[in-house]
Coordinates of C-alpha atoms in Angstrom, one line a residue:
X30 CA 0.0 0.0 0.0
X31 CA 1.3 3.5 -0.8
X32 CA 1.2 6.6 1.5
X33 CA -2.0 7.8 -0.4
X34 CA -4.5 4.9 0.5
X35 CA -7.2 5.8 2.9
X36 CA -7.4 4.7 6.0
X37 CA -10.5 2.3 4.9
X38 CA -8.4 1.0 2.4
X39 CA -7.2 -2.1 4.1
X40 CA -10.0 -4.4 3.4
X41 CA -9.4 -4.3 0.0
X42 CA -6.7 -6.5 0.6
X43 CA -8.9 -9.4 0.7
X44 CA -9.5 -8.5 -3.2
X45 CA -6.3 -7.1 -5.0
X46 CA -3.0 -7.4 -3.4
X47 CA 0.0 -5.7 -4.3
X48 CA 3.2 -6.5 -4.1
X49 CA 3.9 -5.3 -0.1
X50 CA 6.8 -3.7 1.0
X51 CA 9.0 -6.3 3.7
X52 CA 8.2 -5.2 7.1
X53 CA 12.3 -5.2 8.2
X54 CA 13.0 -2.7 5.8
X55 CA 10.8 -0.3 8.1
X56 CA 10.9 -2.4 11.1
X57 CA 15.0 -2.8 11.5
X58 CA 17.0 -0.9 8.9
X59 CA 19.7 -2.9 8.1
X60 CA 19.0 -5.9 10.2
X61 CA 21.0 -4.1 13.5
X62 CA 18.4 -5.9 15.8
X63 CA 19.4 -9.1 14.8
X64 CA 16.2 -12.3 14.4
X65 CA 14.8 -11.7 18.2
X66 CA 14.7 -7.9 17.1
X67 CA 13.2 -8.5 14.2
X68 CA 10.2 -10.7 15.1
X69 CA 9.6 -8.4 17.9
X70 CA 9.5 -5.5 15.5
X71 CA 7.3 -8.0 13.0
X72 CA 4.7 -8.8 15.9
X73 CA 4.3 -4.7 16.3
X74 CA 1.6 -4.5 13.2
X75 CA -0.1 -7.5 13.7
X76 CA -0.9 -6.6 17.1
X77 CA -1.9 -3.2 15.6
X78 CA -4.5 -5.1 13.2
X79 CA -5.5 -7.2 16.0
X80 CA -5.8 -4.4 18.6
X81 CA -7.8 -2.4 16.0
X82 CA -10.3 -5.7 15.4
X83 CA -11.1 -5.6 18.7
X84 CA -11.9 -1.8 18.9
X85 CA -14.5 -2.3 16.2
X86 CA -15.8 -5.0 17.6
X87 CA -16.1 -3.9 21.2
X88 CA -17.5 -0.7 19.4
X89 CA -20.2 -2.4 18.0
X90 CA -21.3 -4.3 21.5
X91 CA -21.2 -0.5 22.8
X92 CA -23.6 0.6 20.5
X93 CA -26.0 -2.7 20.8
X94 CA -26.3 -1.4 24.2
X95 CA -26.9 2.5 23.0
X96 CA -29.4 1.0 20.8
X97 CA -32.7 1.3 23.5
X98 CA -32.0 4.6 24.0
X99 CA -31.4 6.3 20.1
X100 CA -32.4 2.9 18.2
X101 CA -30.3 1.4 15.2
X102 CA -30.2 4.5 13.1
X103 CA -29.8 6.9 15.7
X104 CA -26.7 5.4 16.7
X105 CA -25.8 5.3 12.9
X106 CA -26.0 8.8 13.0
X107 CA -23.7 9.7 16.0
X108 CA -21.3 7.1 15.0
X109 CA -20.5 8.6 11.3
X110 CA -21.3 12.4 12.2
X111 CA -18.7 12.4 15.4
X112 CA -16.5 10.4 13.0
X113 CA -16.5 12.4 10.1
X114 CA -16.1 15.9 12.9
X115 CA -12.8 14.2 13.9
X116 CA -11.6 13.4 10.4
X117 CA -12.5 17.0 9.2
X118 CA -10.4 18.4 12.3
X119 CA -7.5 16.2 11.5
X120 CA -7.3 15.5 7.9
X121 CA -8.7 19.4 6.6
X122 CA -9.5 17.9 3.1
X123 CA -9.1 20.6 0.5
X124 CA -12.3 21.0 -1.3
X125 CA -10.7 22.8 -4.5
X126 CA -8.4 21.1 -7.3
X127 CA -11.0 17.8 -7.2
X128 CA -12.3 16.9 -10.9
X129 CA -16.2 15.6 -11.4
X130 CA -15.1 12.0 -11.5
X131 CA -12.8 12.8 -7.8
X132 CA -16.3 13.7 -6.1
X133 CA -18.3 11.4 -8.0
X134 CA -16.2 8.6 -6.4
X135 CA -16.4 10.2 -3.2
X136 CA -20.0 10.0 -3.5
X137 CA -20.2 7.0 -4.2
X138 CA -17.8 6.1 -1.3
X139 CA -19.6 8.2 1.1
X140 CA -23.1 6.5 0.0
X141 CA -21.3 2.6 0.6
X142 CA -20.2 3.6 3.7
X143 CA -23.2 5.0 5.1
X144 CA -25.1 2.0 3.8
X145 CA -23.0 -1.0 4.9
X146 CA -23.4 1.0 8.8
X147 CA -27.1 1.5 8.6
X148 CA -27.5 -2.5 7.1
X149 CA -25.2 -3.8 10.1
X150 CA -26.7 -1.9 12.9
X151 CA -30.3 -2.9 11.9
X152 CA -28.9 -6.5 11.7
X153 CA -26.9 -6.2 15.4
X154 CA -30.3 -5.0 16.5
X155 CA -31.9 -8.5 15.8
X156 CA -28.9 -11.2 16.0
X157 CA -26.4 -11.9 17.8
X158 CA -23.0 -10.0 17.3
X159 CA -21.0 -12.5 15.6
X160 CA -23.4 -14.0 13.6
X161 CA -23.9 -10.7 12.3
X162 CA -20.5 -10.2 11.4
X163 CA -20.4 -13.4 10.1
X164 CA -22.8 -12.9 7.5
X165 CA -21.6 -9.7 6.3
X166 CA -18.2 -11.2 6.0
X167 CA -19.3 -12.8 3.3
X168 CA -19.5 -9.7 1.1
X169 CA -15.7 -9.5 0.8
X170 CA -15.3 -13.0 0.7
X171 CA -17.5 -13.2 -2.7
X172 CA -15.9 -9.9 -3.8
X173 CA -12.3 -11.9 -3.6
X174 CA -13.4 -15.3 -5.0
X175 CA -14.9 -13.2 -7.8
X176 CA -11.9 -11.4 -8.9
X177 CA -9.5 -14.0 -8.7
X178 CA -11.0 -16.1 -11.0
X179 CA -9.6 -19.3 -9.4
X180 CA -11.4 -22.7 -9.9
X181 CA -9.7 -23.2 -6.3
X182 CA -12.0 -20.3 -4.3
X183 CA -15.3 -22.3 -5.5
X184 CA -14.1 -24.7 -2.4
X185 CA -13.6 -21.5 -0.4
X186 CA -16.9 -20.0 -1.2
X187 CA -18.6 -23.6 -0.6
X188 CA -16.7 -23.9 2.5
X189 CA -18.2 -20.2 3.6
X190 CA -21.4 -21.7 2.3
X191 CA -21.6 -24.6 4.3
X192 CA -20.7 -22.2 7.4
X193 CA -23.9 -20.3 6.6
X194 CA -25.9 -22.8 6.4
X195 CA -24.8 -24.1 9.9
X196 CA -25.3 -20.7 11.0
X197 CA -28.9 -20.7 9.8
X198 CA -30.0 -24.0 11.6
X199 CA -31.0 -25.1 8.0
X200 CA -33.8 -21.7 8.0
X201 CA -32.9 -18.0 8.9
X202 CA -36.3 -18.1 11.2
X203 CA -33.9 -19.4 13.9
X204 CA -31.8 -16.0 13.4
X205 CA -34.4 -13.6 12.6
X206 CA -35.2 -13.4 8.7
X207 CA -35.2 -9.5 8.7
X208 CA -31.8 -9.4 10.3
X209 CA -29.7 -11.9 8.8
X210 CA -30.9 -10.1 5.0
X211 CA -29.8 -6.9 6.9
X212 CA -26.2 -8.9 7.4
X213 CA -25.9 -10.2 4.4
X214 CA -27.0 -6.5 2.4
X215 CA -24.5 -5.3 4.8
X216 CA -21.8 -7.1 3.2
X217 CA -22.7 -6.7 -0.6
X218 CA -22.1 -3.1 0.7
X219 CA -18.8 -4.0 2.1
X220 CA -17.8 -5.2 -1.1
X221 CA -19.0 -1.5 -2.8
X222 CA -17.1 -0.2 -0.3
X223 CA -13.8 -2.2 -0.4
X224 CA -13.9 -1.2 -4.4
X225 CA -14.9 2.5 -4.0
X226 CA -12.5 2.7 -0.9
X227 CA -9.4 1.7 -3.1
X228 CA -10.2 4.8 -5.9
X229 CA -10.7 7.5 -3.4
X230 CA -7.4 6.5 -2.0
X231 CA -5.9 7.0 -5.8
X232 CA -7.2 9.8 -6.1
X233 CA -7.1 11.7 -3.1
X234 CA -3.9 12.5 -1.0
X235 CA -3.8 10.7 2.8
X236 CA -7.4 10.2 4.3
X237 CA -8.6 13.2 2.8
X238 CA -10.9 11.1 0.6
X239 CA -12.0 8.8 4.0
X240 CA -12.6 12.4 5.3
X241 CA -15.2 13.7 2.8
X242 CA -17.1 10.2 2.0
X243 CA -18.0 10.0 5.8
X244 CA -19.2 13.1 5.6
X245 CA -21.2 12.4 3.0
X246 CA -22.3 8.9 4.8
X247 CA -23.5 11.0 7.7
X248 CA -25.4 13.8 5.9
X249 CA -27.3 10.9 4.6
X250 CA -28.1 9.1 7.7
X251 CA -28.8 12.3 9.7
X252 CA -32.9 12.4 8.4
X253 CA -33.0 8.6 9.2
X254 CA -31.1 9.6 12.8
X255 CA -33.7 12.1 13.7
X256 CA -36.9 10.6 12.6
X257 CA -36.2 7.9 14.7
X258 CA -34.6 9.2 17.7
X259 CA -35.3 12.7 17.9
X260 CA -34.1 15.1 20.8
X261 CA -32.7 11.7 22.1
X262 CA -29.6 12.6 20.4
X263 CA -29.2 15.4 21.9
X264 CA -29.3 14.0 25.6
X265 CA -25.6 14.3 26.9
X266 CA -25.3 11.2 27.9
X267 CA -26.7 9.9 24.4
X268 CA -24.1 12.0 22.6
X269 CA -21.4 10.4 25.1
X270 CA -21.6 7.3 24.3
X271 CA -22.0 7.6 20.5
X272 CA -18.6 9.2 20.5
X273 CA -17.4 6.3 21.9
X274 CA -18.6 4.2 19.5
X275 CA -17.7 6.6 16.8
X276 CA -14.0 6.3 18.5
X277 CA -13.9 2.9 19.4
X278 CA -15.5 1.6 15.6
X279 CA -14.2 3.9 13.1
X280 CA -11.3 6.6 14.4
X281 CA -9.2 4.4 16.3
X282 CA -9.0 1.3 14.1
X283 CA -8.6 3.2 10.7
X284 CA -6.1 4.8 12.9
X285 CA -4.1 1.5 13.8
X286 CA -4.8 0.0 10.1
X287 CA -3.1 2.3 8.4
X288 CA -0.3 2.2 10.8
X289 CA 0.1 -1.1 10.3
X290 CA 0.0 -1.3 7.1
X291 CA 3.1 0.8 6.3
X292 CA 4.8 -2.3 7.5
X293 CA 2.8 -5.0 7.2
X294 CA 2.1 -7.6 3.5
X295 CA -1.1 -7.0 2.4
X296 CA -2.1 -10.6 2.5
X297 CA -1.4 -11.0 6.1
X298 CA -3.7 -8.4 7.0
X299 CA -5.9 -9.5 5.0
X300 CA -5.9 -13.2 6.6
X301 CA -6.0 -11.1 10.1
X302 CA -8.9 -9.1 9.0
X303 CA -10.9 -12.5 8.6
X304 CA -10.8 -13.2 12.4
X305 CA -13.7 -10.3 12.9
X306 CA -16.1 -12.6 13.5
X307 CA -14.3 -14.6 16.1
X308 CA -13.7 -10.6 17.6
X309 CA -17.4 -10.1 17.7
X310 CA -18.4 -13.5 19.0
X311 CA -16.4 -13.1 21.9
X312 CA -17.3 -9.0 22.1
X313 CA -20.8 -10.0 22.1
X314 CA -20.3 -13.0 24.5
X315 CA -18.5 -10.6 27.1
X316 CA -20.6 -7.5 26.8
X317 CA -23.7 -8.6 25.4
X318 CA -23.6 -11.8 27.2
X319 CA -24.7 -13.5 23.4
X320 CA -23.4 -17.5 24.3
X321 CA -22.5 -19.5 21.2
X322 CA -23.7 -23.2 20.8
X323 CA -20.9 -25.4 19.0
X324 CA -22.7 -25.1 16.1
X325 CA -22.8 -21.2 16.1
X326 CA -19.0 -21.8 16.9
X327 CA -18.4 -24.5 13.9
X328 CA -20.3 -22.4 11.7
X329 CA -18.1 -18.8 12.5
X330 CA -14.9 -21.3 12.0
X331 CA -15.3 -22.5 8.8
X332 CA -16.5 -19.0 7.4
X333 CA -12.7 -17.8 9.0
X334 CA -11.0 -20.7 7.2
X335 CA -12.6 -20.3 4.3
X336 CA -11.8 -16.3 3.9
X337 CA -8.2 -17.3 4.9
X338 CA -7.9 -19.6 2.3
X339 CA -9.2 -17.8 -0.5
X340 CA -7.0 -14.9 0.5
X341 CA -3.8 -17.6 0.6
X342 CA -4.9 -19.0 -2.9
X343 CA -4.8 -15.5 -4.3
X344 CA -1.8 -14.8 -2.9
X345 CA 0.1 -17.9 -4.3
X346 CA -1.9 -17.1 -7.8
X347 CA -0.4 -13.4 -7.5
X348 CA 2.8 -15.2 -7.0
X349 CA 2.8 -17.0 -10.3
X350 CA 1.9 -14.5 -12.6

């Protein structure tokens, strides 16, 4: 990744991925640490990934909680407006020397990310945390089987497949019908937000482009926010807590992303990014108090295996070409 990606950027590792820089070339100049050094200095970005997982994840629980008092799109709204007030502060996107197609992409961006939220939080709002996740996983992981055009990912995507289908119990009743197609329109817009993610960071310096679509995604969820929750927003305790989801789910782990990946391969974030549904099991089993059965369990495992497999078999297909 180049210096110019967004901070969103990352997931579209799981798609396309480039030829990474080595992490000891930024990690230990010239090898002075020596191997302890250097796998010390390795481990630095993938606890950065992980520590970020868990932020979004722990996030998320947060705001199933907030939920009673703003409902699912009110906490939309406070999550993206005090996200995109922090990016304005930090980032100060120019607004001048952008072409039509530079804001068009934005818009598009902007309109992604502010439908993948609203999707997720009405799904959270009816299932259980990593179920949820689970489901909209599958969104990236149909994204990257799609573009590699590898006979190999069918087996991923029936692996995925069959995890689904254990998720279901064999019907959706079991997990509410209304939320798991929440989750899974949720992760189509992943996907649309993986691809539009990757052109706003082409075309627009740093998180500048990150800055202006989530402004965008919250100007369009601020109707939704109000019709539903009303002065409830505005209740300082209300506002409190949405910032901390805001924090916790979108400016701290774009934050530790992008750190990491300056040093870390693509494809091992990538592989790391497809534990988020282990994250938000265990987010929603220790703040939600959501148990899994061993078939919830089985079910979020072979979805993980089968997203890290397709991501290896890309990998080793990018190798050979």
């Amino acid at each position: 990744m180049n210096d110019q990606s967004t901070a969103a950027e990352p997931a579209a590792a799981a798609v396309a991925v480039p030829e990474a820089v080595a992490a000891p070339a930024l990690g230990d100049p010239g090898g002075r640490r020596g191997p302890a050094g250097a796998r010390r200095a390795a481990l630095v970005p993938v606890a950065l990934v992980v520590a970020g997982g868990l932020s979004v994840q722990f996030g998320a629980a947060i705001a199933v909680l907030l939920m009673p008092r703003a409902g699912a799109l009110g906490v939309v709204t406070l999550r993206l407006a005090a996200a995109a007030l922090v990016l304005l502060v930090v980032c100060r996107p120019a607004l001048r020397g952008h072409s039509r197609a530079d804001w068009g992409t934005v818009l598009a961006f902007g309109v992604a990310m502010g439908a993948m939220n609203t999707l997720f939080y009405q799904a959270a709002d009816r299932i259980p945390l990593g179920a949820a996740v689970t489901l909209e996983v599958l969104g990236p992981l149909a994204l990257s089987v799609i573009a590699s055009r590898r006979l190999v990912n069918v087996v991923w995507a029936a692996l995925a497949l069959g995890g689904v289908i254990l998720l279901s119990g064999g019907g959706f009743d079991r997990l509410d019908p209304a939320g798991a197609a929440y989750a899974l329109g949720a992760g189509a817009m992943w996907a649309a937000y993986i691809v539009f993610s990757a052109r706003t960071g082409r075309r627009f310096p740093q998180a500048d482009g990150l800055a202006l679509a989530m402004v965008v995604a919250a100007l369009l969820s601020l109707p939704l926010g109000l019709m539903e929750a009303g002065s409830e927003l505005l209740v300082p305790t209300t506002l409190g807590l949405g910032a901390a989801v805001a924090l916790l789910s979108s400016v701290l782990p774009y934050t530790l992303e992008l750190m990491a990946l300056r040093r870390l391969p693509a494809p091992t974030f990538a592989i790391l990014m497809s534990l988020e549904p282990a994250i938000a099991a265990m987010a929603g089993f220790l703040i939600l108090d959501q148990a899994l059965s061993t078939t919830d369990a089985l079910a979020i495992a072979l979805v993980i295996g089968a997203s890290m497999g397709a991501v290896r078999s890309q990998v080793r297909g990018a190798r050979k070409r």
